[in-house]
């Protein structure tokens, strides 16, 4: 099972649309996971129409229309791997310990908010993944998103994809 992990798309504020390589990844993915800050409900509609399966949460920049359709935290099992998805996890310092305590029943936590790619593992084995942003790189050198395969309860190699600014 192939997963696409994205977050912090901020459409149409930071970009008019997702970059073409991200739409290609949407088409290739079995599941698209979005960790919040969509900003417009139109992207949610477009991903629901185009993705085979969509798992998403709302972020701090998402208004009532998105909050009415998306949870704050999503929990799902994909390929035998237990995922939680949330937008914010707090400060980077102590993140692994804090998240391991808050999400003891999952294998992978996908989060967003910082626009900074993140891939670490807590002492408990919880994997923390932030795909960054494909549309708002802030102080990062590139726009980013992640893909990963899962099967038989095993998370494969996480790939961080980069798209340079125009």
PDB file of C-alpha atoms in Angstrom:
ATOM      1  CA  UNK A   1       0.000   0.000   0.000  1.00  0.00           C
ATOM      2  CA  UNK A   2       1.503   3.328  -1.118  1.00  0.00           C
ATOM      3  CA  UNK A   3       0.868   6.416   1.025  1.00  0.00           C
ATOM      4  CA  UNK A   4       1.274  10.089   0.183  1.00  0.00           C
ATOM      5  CA  UNK A   5       1.823  12.334   3.216  1.00  0.00           C
ATOM      6  CA  UNK A   6       1.168  16.075   2.820  1.00  0.00           C
ATOM      7  CA  UNK A   7       0.410  18.978   5.114  1.00  0.00           C
ATOM      8  CA  UNK A   8       0.164  22.743   5.268  1.00  0.00           C
ATOM      9  CA  UNK A   9      -1.044  23.268   1.725  1.00  0.00           C
ATOM     10  CA  UNK A  10      -2.629  26.652   2.559  1.00  0.00           C
ATOM     11  CA  UNK A  11      -4.548  26.860  -0.734  1.00  0.00           C
ATOM     12  CA  UNK A  12      -5.203  29.304  -2.342  1.00  0.00           C
ATOM     13  CA  UNK A  13      -3.280  31.621   0.016  1.00  0.00           C
ATOM     14  CA  UNK A  14       0.265  30.282  -0.526  1.00  0.00           C
ATOM     15  CA  UNK A  15      -0.313  28.747  -3.970  1.00  0.00           C
ATOM     16  CA  UNK A  16      -3.162  28.509  -6.453  1.00  0.00           C
ATOM     17  CA  UNK A  17      -2.956  24.711  -6.653  1.00  0.00           C
ATOM     18  CA  UNK A  18      -0.845  21.755  -5.617  1.00  0.00           C
ATOM     19  CA  UNK A  19       2.284  21.325  -7.756  1.00  0.00           C
ATOM     20  CA  UNK A  20       1.930  18.854 -10.639  1.00  0.00           C
ATOM     21  CA  UNK A  21       4.304  16.284  -9.029  1.00  0.00           C
ATOM     22  CA  UNK A  22       2.080  16.215  -5.942  1.00  0.00           C
ATOM     23  CA  UNK A  23      -1.019  15.595  -8.068  1.00  0.00           C
ATOM     24  CA  UNK A  24       0.924  12.765  -9.752  1.00  0.00           C
ATOM     25  CA  UNK A  25       1.666  11.351  -6.297  1.00  0.00           C
ATOM     26  CA  UNK A  26      -2.050  11.644  -5.428  1.00  0.00           C
ATOM     27  CA  UNK A  27      -2.885   9.580  -8.517  1.00  0.00           C
ATOM     28  CA  UNK A  28      -0.244   6.948  -7.632  1.00  0.00           C
ATOM     29  CA  UNK A  29      -1.158   6.647  -3.942  1.00  0.00           C
ATOM     30  CA  UNK A  30      -3.493   4.123  -2.418  1.00  0.00           C
ATOM     31  CA  UNK A  31      -4.054   6.559   0.468  1.00  0.00           C
ATOM     32  CA  UNK A  32      -3.472  10.307   0.756  1.00  0.00           C
ATOM     33  CA  UNK A  33      -2.853  11.557   4.306  1.00  0.00           C
ATOM     34  CA  UNK A  34      -3.232  15.318   4.894  1.00  0.00           C
ATOM     35  CA  UNK A  35      -2.142  16.685   8.290  1.00  0.00           C
ATOM     36  CA  UNK A  36      -4.100  19.946   8.217  1.00  0.00           C
ATOM     37  CA  UNK A  37      -3.986  23.597   7.227  1.00  0.00           C
ATOM     38  CA  UNK A  38      -5.863  23.086   3.986  1.00  0.00           C
ATOM     39  CA  UNK A  39      -7.348  26.624   4.244  1.00  0.00           C
ATOM     40  CA  UNK A  40      -9.884  26.049   1.443  1.00  0.00           C
ATOM     41  CA  UNK A  41     -12.589  23.432   1.325  1.00  0.00           C
ATOM     42  CA  UNK A  42     -12.072  23.233  -2.466  1.00  0.00           C
ATOM     43  CA  UNK A  43      -8.854  21.264  -1.979  1.00  0.00           C
ATOM     44  CA  UNK A  44     -10.641  18.830   0.331  1.00  0.00           C
ATOM     45  CA  UNK A  45     -13.320  18.361  -2.350  1.00  0.00           C
ATOM     46  CA  UNK A  46     -10.687  17.888  -5.070  1.00  0.00           C
ATOM     47  CA  UNK A  47      -8.707  15.335  -3.062  1.00  0.00           C
ATOM     48  CA  UNK A  48     -11.853  13.435  -2.068  1.00  0.00           C
ATOM     49  CA  UNK A  49     -12.797  13.241  -5.759  1.00  0.00           C
ATOM     50  CA  UNK A  50      -9.357  12.251  -7.024  1.00  0.00           C
ATOM     51  CA  UNK A  51      -7.693  10.170  -4.275  1.00  0.00           C
ATOM     52  CA  UNK A  52      -8.501   6.486  -3.902  1.00  0.00           C
ATOM     53  CA  UNK A  53      -8.739   7.098  -0.146  1.00  0.00           C
ATOM     54  CA  UNK A  54      -8.197  10.226   1.922  1.00  0.00           C
ATOM     55  CA  UNK A  55      -7.373  10.563   5.611  1.00  0.00           C
ATOM     56  CA  UNK A  56      -7.233  14.133   6.859  1.00  0.00           C
ATOM     57  CA  UNK A  57      -7.476  16.419   9.860  1.00  0.00           C
ATOM     58  CA  UNK A  58      -8.044  20.126  10.282  1.00  0.00           C
ATOM     59  CA  UNK A  59      -5.318  22.564  11.262  1.00  0.00           C
ATOM     60  CA  UNK A  60      -5.186  25.849  13.117  1.00  0.00           C
ATOM     61  CA  UNK A  61      -5.762  27.839   9.887  1.00  0.00           C
ATOM     62  CA  UNK A  62      -8.821  25.832   8.865  1.00  0.00           C
ATOM     63  CA  UNK A  63     -12.212  27.441   9.312  1.00  0.00           C
ATOM     64  CA  UNK A  64     -15.631  26.093  10.164  1.00  0.00           C
ATOM     65  CA  UNK A  65     -16.407  24.406   6.840  1.00  0.00           C
ATOM     66  CA  UNK A  66     -13.275  22.247   7.117  1.00  0.00           C
ATOM     67  CA  UNK A  67     -13.687  21.655  10.854  1.00  0.00           C
ATOM     68  CA  UNK A  68     -17.220  20.417  10.215  1.00  0.00           C
ATOM     69  CA  UNK A  69     -15.916  17.765   7.805  1.00  0.00           C
ATOM     70  CA  UNK A  70     -12.589  16.760   9.373  1.00  0.00           C
ATOM     71  CA  UNK A  71     -11.537  15.572  12.824  1.00  0.00           C
ATOM     72  CA  UNK A  72      -8.819  17.124  14.973  1.00  0.00           C
ATOM     73  CA  UNK A  73      -7.163  13.692  15.235  1.00  0.00           C
ATOM     74  CA  UNK A  74      -7.628  10.803  12.806  1.00  0.00           C
ATOM     75  CA  UNK A  75      -6.711   7.220  13.638  1.00  0.00           C
ATOM     76  CA  UNK A  76      -6.493   4.562  10.959  1.00  0.00           C
ATOM     77  CA  UNK A  77      -4.810   1.223  10.325  1.00  0.00           C
ATOM     78  CA  UNK A  78      -3.170   0.979   6.916  1.00  0.00           C
ATOM     79  CA  UNK A  79      -1.321  -2.128   5.775  1.00  0.00           C
ATOM     80  CA  UNK A  80      -1.307  -3.392   9.350  1.00  0.00           C
ATOM     81  CA  UNK A  81       0.385  -0.201  10.638  1.00  0.00           C
ATOM     82  CA  UNK A  82      -1.517   1.938  13.171  1.00  0.00           C
ATOM     83  CA  UNK A  83      -1.456   5.657  12.293  1.00  0.00           C
ATOM     84  CA  UNK A  84      -2.610   8.790  14.042  1.00  0.00           C
ATOM     85  CA  UNK A  85      -2.770  12.100  12.181  1.00  0.00           C
ATOM     86  CA  UNK A  86      -2.829  15.484  13.925  1.00  0.00           C
ATOM     87  CA  UNK A  87      -1.852  18.990  12.914  1.00  0.00           C
ATOM     88  CA  UNK A  88       0.035  20.320  15.935  1.00  0.00           C
ATOM     89  CA  UNK A  89       2.391  18.547  18.331  1.00  0.00           C
ATOM     90  CA  UNK A  90       3.934  21.516  20.132  1.00  0.00           C
ATOM     91  CA  UNK A  91       7.579  22.524  20.399  1.00  0.00           C
ATOM     92  CA  UNK A  92      10.320  20.416  18.804  1.00  0.00           C
ATOM     93  CA  UNK A  93      12.061  20.022  22.165  1.00  0.00           C
ATOM     94  CA  UNK A  94      10.640  16.951  23.897  1.00  0.00           C
ATOM     95  CA  UNK A  95       8.336  16.127  20.966  1.00  0.00           C
ATOM     96  CA  UNK A  96       9.111  12.385  20.877  1.00  0.00           C
ATOM     97  CA  UNK A  97       8.505  11.897  24.607  1.00  0.00           C
ATOM     98  CA  UNK A  98       5.333  14.020  24.587  1.00  0.00           C
ATOM     99  CA  UNK A  99       3.856  12.320  21.520  1.00  0.00           C
ATOM    100  CA  UNK A 100       4.737   8.809  22.711  1.00  0.00           C
ATOM    101  CA  UNK A 101       2.785   9.541  25.882  1.00  0.00           C
ATOM    102  CA  UNK A 102      -0.156  11.091  24.004  1.00  0.00           C
ATOM    103  CA  UNK A 103      -0.332   8.351  21.313  1.00  0.00           C
ATOM    104  CA  UNK A 104       0.712   5.098  23.016  1.00  0.00           C
ATOM    105  CA  UNK A 105      -1.563   2.961  20.827  1.00  0.00           C
ATOM    106  CA  UNK A 106      -0.143   3.877  17.391  1.00  0.00           C
ATOM    107  CA  UNK A 107       2.962   3.035  15.384  1.00  0.00           C
ATOM    108  CA  UNK A 108       3.223   6.252  13.332  1.00  0.00           C
ATOM    109  CA  UNK A 109       2.186   9.826  14.052  1.00  0.00           C
ATOM    110  CA  UNK A 110       1.843  12.094  11.012  1.00  0.00           C
ATOM    111  CA  UNK A 111       1.763  15.789  11.870  1.00  0.00           C
ATOM    112  CA  UNK A 112       2.226  19.214  10.312  1.00  0.00           C
ATOM    113  CA  UNK A 113       2.135  22.862  11.400  1.00  0.00           C
ATOM    114  CA  UNK A 114       5.843  23.750  11.298  1.00  0.00           C
ATOM    115  CA  UNK A 115       6.333  23.283   7.522  1.00  0.00           C
ATOM    116  CA  UNK A 116       9.627  21.624   8.514  1.00  0.00           C
ATOM    117  CA  UNK A 117      10.141  17.992   7.458  1.00  0.00           C
ATOM    118  CA  UNK A 118      10.605  15.712  10.456  1.00  0.00           C
ATOM    119  CA  UNK A 119      11.394  12.003  10.732  1.00  0.00           C
ATOM    120  CA  UNK A 120      12.308  10.642  14.152  1.00  0.00           C
ATOM    121  CA  UNK A 121      11.510   7.684  16.356  1.00  0.00           C
ATOM    122  CA  UNK A 122      10.618   7.892  20.043  1.00  0.00           C
ATOM    123  CA  UNK A 123      12.137   5.513  22.594  1.00  0.00           C
ATOM    124  CA  UNK A 124       8.826   3.624  22.562  1.00  0.00           C
ATOM    125  CA  UNK A 125       9.167   2.960  18.817  1.00  0.00           C
ATOM    126  CA  UNK A 126       6.613   5.602  17.759  1.00  0.00           C
ATOM    127  CA  UNK A 127       7.677   7.035  14.388  1.00  0.00           C
ATOM    128  CA  UNK A 128       6.992  10.756  13.962  1.00  0.00           C
ATOM    129  CA  UNK A 129       6.643  12.111  10.417  1.00  0.00           C
ATOM    130  CA  UNK A 130       6.065  15.658   9.222  1.00  0.00           C
ATOM    131  CA  UNK A 131       6.085  15.967   5.415  1.00  0.00           C
ATOM    132  CA  UNK A 132       6.689  19.733   5.449  1.00  0.00           C
ATOM    133  CA  UNK A 133       4.698  21.684   2.859  1.00  0.00           C
ATOM    134  CA  UNK A 134       4.415  21.304  -0.928  1.00  0.00           C
ATOM    135  CA  UNK A 135       3.247  24.924  -1.301  1.00  0.00           C
ATOM    136  CA  UNK A 136       4.702  27.022   1.545  1.00  0.00           C
ATOM    137  CA  UNK A 137       8.350  26.272   2.267  1.00  0.00           C
ATOM    138  CA  UNK A 138       8.774  29.186   4.673  1.00  0.00           C
ATOM    139  CA  UNK A 139      12.472  29.132   5.569  1.00  0.00           C
ATOM    140  CA  UNK A 140      13.105  25.711   4.044  1.00  0.00           C
ATOM    141  CA  UNK A 141      15.153  25.452   0.832  1.00  0.00           C
ATOM    142  CA  UNK A 142      12.513  23.378  -1.001  1.00  0.00           C
ATOM    143  CA  UNK A 143       8.833  22.469  -1.025  1.00  0.00           C
ATOM    144  CA  UNK A 144       8.375  18.949   0.402  1.00  0.00           C
ATOM    145  CA  UNK A 145       6.077  15.944   0.804  1.00  0.00           C
ATOM    146  CA  UNK A 146       6.600  12.290   1.742  1.00  0.00           C
ATOM    147  CA  UNK A 147       5.724   8.888   0.339  1.00  0.00           C
ATOM    148  CA  UNK A 148       6.010   5.537   2.053  1.00  0.00           C
ATOM    149  CA  UNK A 149       4.868   1.976   1.460  1.00  0.00           C
ATOM    150  CA  UNK A 150       3.256  -0.094   4.209  1.00  0.00           C
ATOM    151  CA  UNK A 151       2.546  -3.810   4.159  1.00  0.00           C
ATOM    152  CA  UNK A 152       2.099  -6.629   6.638  1.00  0.00           C
ATOM    153  CA  UNK A 153       2.486  -4.303   9.610  1.00  0.00           C
ATOM    154  CA  UNK A 154       5.788  -2.855   8.378  1.00  0.00           C
ATOM    155  CA  UNK A 155       6.467   0.770   7.478  1.00  0.00           C
ATOM    156  CA  UNK A 156       8.818   0.901   4.510  1.00  0.00           C
ATOM    157  CA  UNK A 157      11.460   3.489   3.735  1.00  0.00           C
ATOM    158  CA  UNK A 158      10.081   7.006   4.058  1.00  0.00           C
ATOM    159  CA  UNK A 159      10.951   9.142   1.038  1.00  0.00           C
ATOM    160  CA  UNK A 160      11.088  12.914   1.383  1.00  0.00           C
ATOM    161  CA  UNK A 161      10.425  14.553  -1.977  1.00  0.00           C
ATOM    162  CA  UNK A 162      11.730  18.026  -2.825  1.00  0.00           C
ATOM    163  CA  UNK A 163      10.556  20.595  -5.316  1.00  0.00           C
ATOM    164  CA  UNK A 164      12.737  23.679  -5.646  1.00  0.00           C
ATOM    165  CA  UNK A 165      11.104  27.096  -5.626  1.00  0.00           C
ATOM    166  CA  UNK A 166      10.235  28.542  -9.019  1.00  0.00           C
TER     167      UNK A 166
END
